[in-house]
Coordinates of C-alpha atoms in Angstrom, one line a residue:
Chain A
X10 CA -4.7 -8.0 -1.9
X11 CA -4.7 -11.6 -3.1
X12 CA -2.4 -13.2 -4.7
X13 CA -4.3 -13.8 -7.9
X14 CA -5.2 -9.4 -7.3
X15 CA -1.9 -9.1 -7.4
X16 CA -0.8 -10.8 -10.7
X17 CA -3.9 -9.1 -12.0
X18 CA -3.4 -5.7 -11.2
X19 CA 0.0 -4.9 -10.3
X20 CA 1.5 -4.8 -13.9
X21 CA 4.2 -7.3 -14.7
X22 CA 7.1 -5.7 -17.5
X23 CA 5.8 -4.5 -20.5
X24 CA 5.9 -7.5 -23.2
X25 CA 8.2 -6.1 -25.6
X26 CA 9.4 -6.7 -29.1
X27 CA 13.0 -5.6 -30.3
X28 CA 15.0 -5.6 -33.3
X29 CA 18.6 -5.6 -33.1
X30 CA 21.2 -4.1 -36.2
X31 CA 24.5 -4.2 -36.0
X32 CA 26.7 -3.7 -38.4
X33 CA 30.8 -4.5 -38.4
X34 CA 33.9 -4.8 -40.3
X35 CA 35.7 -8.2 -40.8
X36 CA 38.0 -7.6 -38.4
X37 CA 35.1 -7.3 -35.6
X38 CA 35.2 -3.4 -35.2
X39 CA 31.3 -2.6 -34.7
X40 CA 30.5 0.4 -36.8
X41 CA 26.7 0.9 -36.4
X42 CA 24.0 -0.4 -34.3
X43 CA 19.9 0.4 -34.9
X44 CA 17.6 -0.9 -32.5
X45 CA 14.1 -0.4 -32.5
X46 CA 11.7 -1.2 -29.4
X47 CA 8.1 -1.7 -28.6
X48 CA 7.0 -2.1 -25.4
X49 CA 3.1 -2.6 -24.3
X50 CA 1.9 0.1 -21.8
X51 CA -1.4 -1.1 -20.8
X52 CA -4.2 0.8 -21.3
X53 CA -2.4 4.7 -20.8
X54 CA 1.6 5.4 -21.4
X55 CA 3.9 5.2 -19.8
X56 CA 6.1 1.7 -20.4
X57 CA 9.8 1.6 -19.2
X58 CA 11.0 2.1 -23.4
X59 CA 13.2 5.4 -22.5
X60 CA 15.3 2.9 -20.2
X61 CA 15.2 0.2 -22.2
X62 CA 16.2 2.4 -25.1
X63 CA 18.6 4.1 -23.4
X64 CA 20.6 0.9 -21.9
X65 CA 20.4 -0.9 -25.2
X66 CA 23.9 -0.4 -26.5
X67 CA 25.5 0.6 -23.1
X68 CA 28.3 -1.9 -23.0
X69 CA 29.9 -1.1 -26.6
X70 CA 31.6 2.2 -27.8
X71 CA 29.7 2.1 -31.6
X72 CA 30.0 5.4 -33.5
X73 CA 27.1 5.4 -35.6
X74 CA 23.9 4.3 -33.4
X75 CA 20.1 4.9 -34.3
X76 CA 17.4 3.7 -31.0
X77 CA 14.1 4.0 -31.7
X78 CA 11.6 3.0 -29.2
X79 CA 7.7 3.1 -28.8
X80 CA 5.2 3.0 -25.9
X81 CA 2.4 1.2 -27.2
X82 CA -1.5 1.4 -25.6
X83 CA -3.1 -2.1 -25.9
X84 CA -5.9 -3.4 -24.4
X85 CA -4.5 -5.2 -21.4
X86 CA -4.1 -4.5 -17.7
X87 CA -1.2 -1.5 -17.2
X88 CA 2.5 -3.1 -17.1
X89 CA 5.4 -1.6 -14.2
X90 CA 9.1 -0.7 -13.3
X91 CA 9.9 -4.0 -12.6
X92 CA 14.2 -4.5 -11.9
X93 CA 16.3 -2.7 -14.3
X94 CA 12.9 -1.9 -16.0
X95 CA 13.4 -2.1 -19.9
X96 CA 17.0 -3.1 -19.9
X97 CA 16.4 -6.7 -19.8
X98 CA 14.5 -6.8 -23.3
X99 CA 16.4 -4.4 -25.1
X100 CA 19.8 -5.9 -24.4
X101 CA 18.8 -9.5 -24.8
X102 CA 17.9 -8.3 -28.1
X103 CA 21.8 -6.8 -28.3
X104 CA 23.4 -10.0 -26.8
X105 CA 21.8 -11.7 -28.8
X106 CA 23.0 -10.1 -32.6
X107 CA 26.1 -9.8 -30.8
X108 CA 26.7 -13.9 -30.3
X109 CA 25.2 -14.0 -33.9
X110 CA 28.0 -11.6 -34.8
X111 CA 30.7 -13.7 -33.0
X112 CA 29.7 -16.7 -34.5
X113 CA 29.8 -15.5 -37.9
X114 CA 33.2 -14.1 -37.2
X115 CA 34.1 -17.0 -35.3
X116 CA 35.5 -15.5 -32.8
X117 CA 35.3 -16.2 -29.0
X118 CA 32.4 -14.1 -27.8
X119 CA 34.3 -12.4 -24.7
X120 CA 37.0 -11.7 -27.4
X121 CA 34.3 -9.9 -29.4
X122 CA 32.9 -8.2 -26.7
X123 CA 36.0 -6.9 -25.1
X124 CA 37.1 -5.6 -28.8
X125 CA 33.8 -3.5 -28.5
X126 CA 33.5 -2.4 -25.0
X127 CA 32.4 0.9 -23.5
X128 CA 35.5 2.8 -21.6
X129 CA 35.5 6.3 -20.1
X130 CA 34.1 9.2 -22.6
X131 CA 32.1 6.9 -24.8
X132 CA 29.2 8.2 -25.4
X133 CA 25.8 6.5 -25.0
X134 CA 22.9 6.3 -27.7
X135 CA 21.5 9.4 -25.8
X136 CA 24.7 10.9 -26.3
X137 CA 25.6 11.5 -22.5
X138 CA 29.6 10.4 -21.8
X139 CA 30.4 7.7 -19.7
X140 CA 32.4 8.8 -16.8
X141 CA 34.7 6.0 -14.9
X142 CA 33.6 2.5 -15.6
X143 CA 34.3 -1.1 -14.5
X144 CA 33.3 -2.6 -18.1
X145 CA 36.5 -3.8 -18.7
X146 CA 37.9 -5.0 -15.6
X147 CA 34.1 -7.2 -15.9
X148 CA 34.7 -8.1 -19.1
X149 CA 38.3 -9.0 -18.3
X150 CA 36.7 -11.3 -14.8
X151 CA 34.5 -13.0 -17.3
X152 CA 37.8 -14.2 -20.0
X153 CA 39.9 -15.0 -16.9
X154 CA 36.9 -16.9 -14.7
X155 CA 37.5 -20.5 -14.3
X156 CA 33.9 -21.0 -15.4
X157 CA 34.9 -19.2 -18.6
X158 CA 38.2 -21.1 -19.2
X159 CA 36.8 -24.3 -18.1
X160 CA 35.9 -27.0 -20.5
X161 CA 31.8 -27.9 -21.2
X162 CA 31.5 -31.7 -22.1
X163 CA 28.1 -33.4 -23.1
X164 CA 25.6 -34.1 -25.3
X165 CA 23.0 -31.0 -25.8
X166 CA 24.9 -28.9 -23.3
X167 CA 26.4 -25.4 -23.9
X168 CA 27.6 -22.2 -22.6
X169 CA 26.5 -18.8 -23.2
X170 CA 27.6 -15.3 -22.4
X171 CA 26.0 -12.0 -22.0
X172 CA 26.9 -8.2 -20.5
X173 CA 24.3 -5.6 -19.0
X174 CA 24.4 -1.8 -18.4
X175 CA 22.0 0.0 -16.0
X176 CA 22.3 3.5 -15.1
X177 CA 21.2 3.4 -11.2
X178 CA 19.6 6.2 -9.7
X179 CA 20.2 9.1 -6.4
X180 CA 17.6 10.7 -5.4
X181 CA 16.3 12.1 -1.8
X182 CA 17.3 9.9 1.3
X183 CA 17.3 12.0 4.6
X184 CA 18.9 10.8 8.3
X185 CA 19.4 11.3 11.8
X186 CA 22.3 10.3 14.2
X187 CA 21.5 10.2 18.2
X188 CA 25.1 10.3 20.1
X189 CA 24.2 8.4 23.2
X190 CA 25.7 8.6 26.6
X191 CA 27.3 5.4 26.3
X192 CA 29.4 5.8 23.1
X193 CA 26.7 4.2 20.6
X194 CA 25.0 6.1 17.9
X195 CA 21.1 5.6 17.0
X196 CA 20.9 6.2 13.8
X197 CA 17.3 6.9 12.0
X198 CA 16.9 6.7 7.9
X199 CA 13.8 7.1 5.9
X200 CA 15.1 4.2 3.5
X201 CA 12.6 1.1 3.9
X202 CA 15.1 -1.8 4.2
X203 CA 14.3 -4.9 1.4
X204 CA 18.0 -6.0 1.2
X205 CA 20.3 -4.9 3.8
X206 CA 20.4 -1.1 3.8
X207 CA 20.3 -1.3 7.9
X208 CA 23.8 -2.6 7.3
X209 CA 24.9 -1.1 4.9
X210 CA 24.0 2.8 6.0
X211 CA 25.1 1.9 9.6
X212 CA 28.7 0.6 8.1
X213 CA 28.9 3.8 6.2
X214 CA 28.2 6.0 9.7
X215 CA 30.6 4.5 11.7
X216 CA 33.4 4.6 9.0
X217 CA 33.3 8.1 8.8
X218 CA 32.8 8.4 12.9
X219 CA 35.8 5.8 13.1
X220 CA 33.7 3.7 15.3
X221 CA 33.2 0.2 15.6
X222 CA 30.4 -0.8 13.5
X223 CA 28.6 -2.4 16.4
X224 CA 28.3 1.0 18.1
X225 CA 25.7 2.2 15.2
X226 CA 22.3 0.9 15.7
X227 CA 20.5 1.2 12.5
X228 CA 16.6 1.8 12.5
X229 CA 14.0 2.8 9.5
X230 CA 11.5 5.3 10.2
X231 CA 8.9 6.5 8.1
X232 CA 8.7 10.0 6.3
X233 CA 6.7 11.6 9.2
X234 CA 9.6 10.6 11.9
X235 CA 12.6 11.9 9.7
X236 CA 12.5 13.8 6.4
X237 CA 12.1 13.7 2.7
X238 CA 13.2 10.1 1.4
X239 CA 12.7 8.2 -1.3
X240 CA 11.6 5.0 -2.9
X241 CA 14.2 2.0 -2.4
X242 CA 14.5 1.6 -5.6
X243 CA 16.6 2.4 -9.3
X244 CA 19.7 0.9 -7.4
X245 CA 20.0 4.3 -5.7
X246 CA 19.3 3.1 -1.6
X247 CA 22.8 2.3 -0.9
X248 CA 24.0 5.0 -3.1
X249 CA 22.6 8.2 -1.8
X250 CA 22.2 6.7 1.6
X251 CA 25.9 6.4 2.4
X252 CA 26.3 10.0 0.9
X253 CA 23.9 10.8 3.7
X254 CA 25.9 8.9 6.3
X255 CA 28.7 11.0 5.3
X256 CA 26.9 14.3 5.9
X257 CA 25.9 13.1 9.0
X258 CA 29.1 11.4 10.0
X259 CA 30.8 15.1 9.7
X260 CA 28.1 17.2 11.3
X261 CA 28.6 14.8 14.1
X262 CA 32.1 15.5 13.9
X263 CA 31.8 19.1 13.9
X264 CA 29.7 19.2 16.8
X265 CA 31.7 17.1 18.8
X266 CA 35.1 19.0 18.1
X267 CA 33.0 21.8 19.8
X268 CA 31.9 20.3 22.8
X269 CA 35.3 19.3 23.3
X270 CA 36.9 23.0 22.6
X271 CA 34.3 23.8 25.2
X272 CA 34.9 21.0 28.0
X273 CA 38.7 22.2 26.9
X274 CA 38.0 26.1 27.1
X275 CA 39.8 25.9 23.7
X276 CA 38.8 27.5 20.3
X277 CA 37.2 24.9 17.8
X278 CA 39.2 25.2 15.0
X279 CA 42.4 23.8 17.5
X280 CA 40.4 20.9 18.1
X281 CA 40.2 17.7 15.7
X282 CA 38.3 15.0 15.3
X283 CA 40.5 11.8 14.3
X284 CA 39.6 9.1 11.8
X285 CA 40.2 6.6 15.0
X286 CA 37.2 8.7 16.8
X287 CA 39.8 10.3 19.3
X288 CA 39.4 14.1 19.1
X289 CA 42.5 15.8 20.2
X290 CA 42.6 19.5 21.2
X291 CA 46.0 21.4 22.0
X292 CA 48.2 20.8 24.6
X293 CA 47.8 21.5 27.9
X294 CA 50.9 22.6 28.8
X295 CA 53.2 19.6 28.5
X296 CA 50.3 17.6 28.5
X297 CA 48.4 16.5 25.3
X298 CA 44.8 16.7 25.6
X299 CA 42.3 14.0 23.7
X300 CA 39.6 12.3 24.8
X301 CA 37.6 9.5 22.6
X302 CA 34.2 9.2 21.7
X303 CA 32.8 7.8 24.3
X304 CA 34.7 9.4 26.8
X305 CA 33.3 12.6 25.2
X306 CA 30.2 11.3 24.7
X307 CA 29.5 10.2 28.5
X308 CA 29.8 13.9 29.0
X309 CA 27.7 15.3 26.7
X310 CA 24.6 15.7 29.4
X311 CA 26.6 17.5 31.5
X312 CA 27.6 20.1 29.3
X313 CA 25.3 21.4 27.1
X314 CA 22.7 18.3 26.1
X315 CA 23.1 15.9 23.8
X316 CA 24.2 16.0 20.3
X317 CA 22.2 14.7 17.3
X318 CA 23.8 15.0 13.7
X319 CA 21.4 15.3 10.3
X320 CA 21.7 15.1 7.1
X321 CA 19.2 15.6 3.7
X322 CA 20.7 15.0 0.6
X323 CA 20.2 14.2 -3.2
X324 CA 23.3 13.2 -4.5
X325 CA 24.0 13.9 -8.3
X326 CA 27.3 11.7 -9.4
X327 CA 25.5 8.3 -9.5
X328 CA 27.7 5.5 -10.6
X329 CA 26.7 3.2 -13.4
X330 CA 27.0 -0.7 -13.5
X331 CA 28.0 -3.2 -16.0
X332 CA 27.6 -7.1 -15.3
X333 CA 28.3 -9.7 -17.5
X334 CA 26.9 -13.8 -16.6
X335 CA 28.2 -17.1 -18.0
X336 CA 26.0 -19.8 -17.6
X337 CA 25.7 -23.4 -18.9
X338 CA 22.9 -25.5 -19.8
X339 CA 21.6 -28.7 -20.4
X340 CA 18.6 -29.2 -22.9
X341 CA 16.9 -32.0 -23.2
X342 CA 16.1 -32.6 -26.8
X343 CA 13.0 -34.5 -26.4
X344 CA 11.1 -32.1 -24.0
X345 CA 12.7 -28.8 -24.1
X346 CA 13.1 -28.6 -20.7
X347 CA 16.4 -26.4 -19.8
X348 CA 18.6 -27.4 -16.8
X349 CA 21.3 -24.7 -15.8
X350 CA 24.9 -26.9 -14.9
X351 CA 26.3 -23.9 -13.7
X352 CA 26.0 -20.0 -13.7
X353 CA 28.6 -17.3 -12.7
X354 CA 27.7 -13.3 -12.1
X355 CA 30.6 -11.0 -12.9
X356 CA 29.6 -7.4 -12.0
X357 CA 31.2 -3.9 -11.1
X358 CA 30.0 -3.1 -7.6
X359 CA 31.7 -0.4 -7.0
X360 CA 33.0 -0.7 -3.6
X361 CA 31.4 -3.4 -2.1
X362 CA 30.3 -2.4 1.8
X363 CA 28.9 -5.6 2.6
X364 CA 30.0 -8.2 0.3
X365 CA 27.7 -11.4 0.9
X366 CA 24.7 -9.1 0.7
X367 CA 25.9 -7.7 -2.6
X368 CA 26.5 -11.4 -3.4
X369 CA 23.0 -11.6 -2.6
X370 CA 21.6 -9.0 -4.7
X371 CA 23.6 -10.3 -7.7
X372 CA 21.8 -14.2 -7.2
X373 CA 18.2 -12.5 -6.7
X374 CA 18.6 -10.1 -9.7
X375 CA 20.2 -13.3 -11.9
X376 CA 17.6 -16.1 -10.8
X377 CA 14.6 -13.3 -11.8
X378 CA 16.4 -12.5 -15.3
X379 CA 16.5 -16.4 -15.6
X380 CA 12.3 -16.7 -14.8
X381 CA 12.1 -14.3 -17.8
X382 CA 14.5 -16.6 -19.8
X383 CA 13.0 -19.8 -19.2
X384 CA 9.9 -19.8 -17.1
X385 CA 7.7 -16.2 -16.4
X386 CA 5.1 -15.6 -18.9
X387 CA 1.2 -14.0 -18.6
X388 CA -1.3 -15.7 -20.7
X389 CA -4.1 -13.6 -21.7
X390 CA -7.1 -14.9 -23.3
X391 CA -8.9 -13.5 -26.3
X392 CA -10.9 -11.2 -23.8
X393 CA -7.7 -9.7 -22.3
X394 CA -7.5 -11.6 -18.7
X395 CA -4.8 -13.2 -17.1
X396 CA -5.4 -16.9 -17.3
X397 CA -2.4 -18.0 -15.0
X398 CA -3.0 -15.4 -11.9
X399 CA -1.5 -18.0 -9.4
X400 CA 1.6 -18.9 -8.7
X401 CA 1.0 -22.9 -9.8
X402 CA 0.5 -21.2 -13.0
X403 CA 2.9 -18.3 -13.1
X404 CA 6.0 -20.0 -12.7
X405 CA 9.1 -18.6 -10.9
X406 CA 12.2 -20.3 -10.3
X407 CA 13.1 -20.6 -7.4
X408 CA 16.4 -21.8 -5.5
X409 CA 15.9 -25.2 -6.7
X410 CA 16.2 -24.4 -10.5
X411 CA 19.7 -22.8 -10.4
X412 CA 22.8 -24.6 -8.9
X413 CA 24.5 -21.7 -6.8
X414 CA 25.4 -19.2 -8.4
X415 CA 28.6 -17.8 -8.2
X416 CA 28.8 -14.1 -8.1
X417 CA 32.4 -12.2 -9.1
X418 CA 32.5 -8.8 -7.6
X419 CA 34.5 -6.1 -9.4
X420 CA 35.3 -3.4 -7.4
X421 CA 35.9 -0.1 -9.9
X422 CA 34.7 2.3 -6.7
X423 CA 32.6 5.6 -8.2
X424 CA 34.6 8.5 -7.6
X425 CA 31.5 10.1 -7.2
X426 CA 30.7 8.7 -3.4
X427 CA 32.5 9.3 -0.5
X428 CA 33.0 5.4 -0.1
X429 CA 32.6 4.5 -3.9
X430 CA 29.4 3.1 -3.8
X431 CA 27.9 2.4 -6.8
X432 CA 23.9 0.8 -7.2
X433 CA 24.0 -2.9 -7.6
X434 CA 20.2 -3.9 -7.4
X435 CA 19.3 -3.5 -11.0
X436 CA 21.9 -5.0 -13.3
X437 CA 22.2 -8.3 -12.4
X438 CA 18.6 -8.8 -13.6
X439 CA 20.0 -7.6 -17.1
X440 CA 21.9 -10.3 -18.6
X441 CA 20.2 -13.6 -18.2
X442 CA 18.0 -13.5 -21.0
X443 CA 20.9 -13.5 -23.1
X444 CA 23.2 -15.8 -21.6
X445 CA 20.6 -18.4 -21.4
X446 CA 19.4 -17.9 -24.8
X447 CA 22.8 -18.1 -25.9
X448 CA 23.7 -21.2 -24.1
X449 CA 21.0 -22.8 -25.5
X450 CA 21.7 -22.0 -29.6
X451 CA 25.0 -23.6 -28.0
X452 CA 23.5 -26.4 -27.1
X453 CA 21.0 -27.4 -29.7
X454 CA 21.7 -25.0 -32.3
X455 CA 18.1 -22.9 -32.2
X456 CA 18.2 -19.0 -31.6
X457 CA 15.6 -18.4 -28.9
X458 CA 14.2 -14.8 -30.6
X459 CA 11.2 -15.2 -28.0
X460 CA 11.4 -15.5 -24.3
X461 CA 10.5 -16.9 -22.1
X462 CA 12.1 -20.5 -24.2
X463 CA 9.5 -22.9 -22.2
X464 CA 9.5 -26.6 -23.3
X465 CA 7.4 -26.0 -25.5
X466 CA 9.0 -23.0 -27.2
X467 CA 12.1 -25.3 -27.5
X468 CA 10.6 -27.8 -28.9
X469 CA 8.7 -25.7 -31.5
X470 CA 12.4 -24.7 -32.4
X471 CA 13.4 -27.9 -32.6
X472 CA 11.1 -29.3 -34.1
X473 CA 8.7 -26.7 -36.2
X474 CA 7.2 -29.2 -38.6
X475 CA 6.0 -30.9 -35.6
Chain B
X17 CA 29.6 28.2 -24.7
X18 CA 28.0 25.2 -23.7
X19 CA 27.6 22.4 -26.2
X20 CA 23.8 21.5 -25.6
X21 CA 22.5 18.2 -27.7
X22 CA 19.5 17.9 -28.9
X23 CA 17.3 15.3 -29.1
X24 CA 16.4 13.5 -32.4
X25 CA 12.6 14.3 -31.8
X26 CA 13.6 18.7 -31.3
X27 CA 16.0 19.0 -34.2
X28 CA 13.6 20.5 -36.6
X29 CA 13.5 23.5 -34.4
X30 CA 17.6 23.0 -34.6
X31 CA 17.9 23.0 -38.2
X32 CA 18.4 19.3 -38.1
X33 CA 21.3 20.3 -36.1
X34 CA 22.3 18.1 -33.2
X35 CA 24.2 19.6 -31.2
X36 CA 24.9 23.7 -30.8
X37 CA 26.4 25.9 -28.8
X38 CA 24.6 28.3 -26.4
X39 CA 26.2 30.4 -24.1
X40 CA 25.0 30.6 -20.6
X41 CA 26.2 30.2 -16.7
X42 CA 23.1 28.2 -15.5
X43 CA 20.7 26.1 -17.1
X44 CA 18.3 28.8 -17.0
X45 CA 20.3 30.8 -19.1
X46 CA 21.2 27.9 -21.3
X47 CA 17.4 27.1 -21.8
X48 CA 17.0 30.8 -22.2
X49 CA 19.3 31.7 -25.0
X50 CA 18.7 28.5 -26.5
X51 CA 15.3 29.4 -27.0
X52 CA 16.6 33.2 -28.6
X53 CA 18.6 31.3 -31.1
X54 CA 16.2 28.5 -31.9
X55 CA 12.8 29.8 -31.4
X56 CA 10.2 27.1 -29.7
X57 CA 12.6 25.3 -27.7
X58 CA 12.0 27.0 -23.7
X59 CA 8.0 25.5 -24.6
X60 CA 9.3 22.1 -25.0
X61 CA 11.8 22.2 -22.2
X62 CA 10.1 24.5 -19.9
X63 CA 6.6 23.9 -18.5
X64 CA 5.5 26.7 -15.4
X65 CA 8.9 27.6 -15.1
X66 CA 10.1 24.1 -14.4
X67 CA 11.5 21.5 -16.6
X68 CA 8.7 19.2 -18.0
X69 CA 8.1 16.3 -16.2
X70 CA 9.3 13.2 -18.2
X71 CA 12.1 15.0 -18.8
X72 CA 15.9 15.7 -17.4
X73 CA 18.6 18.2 -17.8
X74 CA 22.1 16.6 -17.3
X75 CA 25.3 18.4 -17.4
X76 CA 28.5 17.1 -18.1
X77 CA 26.5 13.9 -17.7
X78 CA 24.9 14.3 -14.3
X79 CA 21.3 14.9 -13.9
X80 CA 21.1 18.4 -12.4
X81 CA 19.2 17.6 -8.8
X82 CA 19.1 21.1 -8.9
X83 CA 16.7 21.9 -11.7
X84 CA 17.5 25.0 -13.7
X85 CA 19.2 26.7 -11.3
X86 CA 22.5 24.4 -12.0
X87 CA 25.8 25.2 -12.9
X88 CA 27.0 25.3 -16.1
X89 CA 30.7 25.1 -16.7
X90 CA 32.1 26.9 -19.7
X91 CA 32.9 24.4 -22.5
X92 CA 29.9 21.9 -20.3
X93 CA 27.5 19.6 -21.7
X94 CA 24.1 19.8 -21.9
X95 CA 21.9 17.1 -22.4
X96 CA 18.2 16.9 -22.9
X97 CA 16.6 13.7 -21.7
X98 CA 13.7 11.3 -21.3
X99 CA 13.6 11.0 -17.3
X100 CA 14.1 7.0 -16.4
X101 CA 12.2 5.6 -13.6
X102 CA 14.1 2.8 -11.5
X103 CA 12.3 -0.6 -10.2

């Protein structure tokens, strides 16, 4: 396809309208929330509202909450899951009340926030319970950041704040594990790899084998070479993949404390397979009897073939994520052009199994919520086509719109995976809106209810007798 | 007895009722004997003996992966929801 195919075709997120209620006592104490969503669908159903309505509230504990959302057929090309799909709308809508809510209050907006949050056995809109969280320990990152306790000086400059809640995903991932002759594992996953999962699934493998990561080498196959997997995608790769590295990890381990009962002329269950990859059997004797993985594994030919490990699972106790941003901007007055000074990710990652490319999941999700914020919009003309389908047109940011941006990983691991992984794809997309729009009203003192807030939207703020 | 919610858009078959209790080891059974007390519900749950498509079963808060066929603790939850797509 073409580029300009693409941005015709492929569906960008529904354009969505929201409208936020919340309602509190003086003291801060949210008592009610109604929140009513409308998200385009393209020409048959089918829009992301369920998510979006579904994460709307997630980062507050409110007793009384009414959601309401729509799928709406218009005559334009069909919209798709796209990041976090629906969560980003809906809970800049949310953030957005909320800093209303803080500033009428006057109270610090973390403050506010943190009086509200969502802990363990708060129920959700769709009344399901929240099982262990990290919403505090991110809210409590964001308060004690030194981006949040530092002070903002400047003309037209300001600072905003906003939280997220995605739910993450499980589903099917299948895998094989090859012992090899010289003490390495080949290890063979369905899971197409768009950030790291080679990585991250081999990590997981050689944790549970006790083996140096180095020894597991990592390759994606398709769905004719190894079985059932599915999408990478709905934060669920990492997730569901390590749960199959585990299954793996221990059929290996089972096989291999039976070659060595056999080598030993031992029964199975007196043999053991150690978290340092040495399997010991009973003595011999006076003489204790182990060998390690590769010494065990360099005789595996000889008696009785090699050994390969699988595993096909679809993990149920999915983890979900809450993030919270702080960002600071800069708005020029006399074009509306926004300049971010400086942006900070908090997020609960679980357990982190490889740090830098969780980092880089958090900066990828953060600088696409801030394209929706500031830049990414489709302009259809009167006959319903896409009048921007390039990327002159369509404008992204891209590395050199955002200063670096600092990512703060919480680590509340989900007692629901064997290494407490939880998804951390989708969130980080969630907040931006928000925290931009609300560093903006910080800055100039206009409340951005449409995104993206262009120059020209600014300005129209600014000035709207213009 | 499970506590099984139900959705804003099923509670006229509930008597406005959101959430009731339904005995029942499985979901199967759940979905089964919810259906006895409340006439109409299996049809908007069930479609070919499966659960619709664009919609999930949770209980206790997980998604059953398992269909109807999951466990159902005594005293469990029961949640009838929109399925959610991830991007």
């Amino acid at each position: 396809m073409t580029r300009q195919e693409v941005l015709e075709s492929t569906g960008p997120t529904p354009g969505s309208w929201v409208r936020v209620k919340l309602g509190a006592k003086r003291d801060g104490t949210l008592v009610a929330a109604d929140v009513a969503l409308a998200f385009e669908s393209g020409g048959f159903p089918g829009s992301a509202f369920v998510a979006g309505a579904r994460c709307a509230l997630g980062p507050y504990d409110i007793p009384n909450m009414h959601v309401e959302g729509w799928d709406v057929v218009v005559n334009k090309p069909k919209v798709a899951a796209y990041r976090a799909p629906g969560a980003p709308q809906t809970e800049f809508g949310v953030e957005s009340v909320i800093d209303e809510l803080a500033e009428m209050l006057e109270r610090d907006p973390m403050d506010l926030r943190h009086q509200n949050r969502a802990v363990q056995g708060t129920r959700l809109a769709d009344g399901t319970a929240l099982g262990v969280i990290g919403n505090t320990e991110v809210m409590d990152a964001i308060s004690q950041s030194d981006h949040y306790r530092s002070e903002l000086q400047g003309e037209n400059r300001g600072r905003g704040v906003a939280m997220g809640y995605w739910g993450n995903g499980g589903m099917e991932t299948s895998a094989l594990a090859n012992v090899n002759a010289d003490g390495t594992v080949s290890l063979v996953v369905g899971t197409v790899d768009i950030g790291g999962l080679r990585a991250t699934h081999a990590m997981q493998l050689a944790e549970t084998l006790g083996l140096p990561y180095e020894d597991v080498h990592p390759k994606v196959v398709d769905t004719d070479s190894v079985g059932m997997t599915s999408v990478t995608g709905g934060s669920r790769s990492t997730f569901a993949g390590g749960w199959a590295m585990h299954e793996v990890g221990l059929d290996l381990r089972r096989q291999l404390e039976a070659r060595a009962a056999q080598i030993w002329e031992v029964d199975a269950f007196e043999v053991t397979y150690g978290d340092d990859a040495v399997i010991h059997g009973p003595a011999d004797g006076d003489e204790a009897r182990s060998m390690t993985f590769g010494e065990l594994a360099g005789q595996l030919a000889m008696t009785g073939g090699m050994i390969q490990g699988s595993a096909s699972v679809r993990p149920e106790t999915v983890g979900v994520t809450f993030a919270g941003h702080i960002v600071d901007v800069e708005v020029d007055p006399e074009t509306g052009k926004v300049d971010i000074l400086r942006y900070t990710a908090v997020q609960d990652v679980g357990t982190a199994i490889h740090p830098s490319y969780v980092e880089g999941q958090i900066q990828g999700g953060a600088l696409q919520g801030v394209g929706m914020a500031l830049t990414e919009e489709y302009f259809y003309d009167d006959d319903g086509v896409m009048r921007n389908s390039s990327l002159l047109d369509y404008r992204m940011p891209t590395a050199l719109d955002t200063p670096m941006i600092d990512a703060i990983l919480v680590e509340v691991p989900n007692p629901g995976h064997p290494y407490g992984v939880r998804g951390v794809g989708e969130v980080p997309i969630v907040p931006p809106l928000a925290a931009v729009a609300n560093a903006i009203h910080d800055a100039v003192g206009v409340r951005m209810a449409k995104l993206p807030a262009t120059p020209r939207a600014i300005l129209e703020e600014l000035e709207p007798d213009a | 007895m499970a506590k099984v919610f139900v959705p804003a858009l099923m509670r006229k078959l509930s008597n406005e009722e959101p959430v009731v209790d339904i005995p029942g080891k499985t979901l199967r059974e759940v979905v089964n004997n919810l259906d006895d007390a409340y006439p109409g519900m299996k049809d908007l749950i069930i479609e070919n003996g499966r659960v619709r498509p664009g919609l999930a079963l949770a209980v206790d808060g997980v998604m059953s992966a398992t269909g109807l066929m999951a466990k159902v603790p005594e005293d469990g939850e029961v949640h009838i929801l929109p399925a959610i797509g991830g991007g």
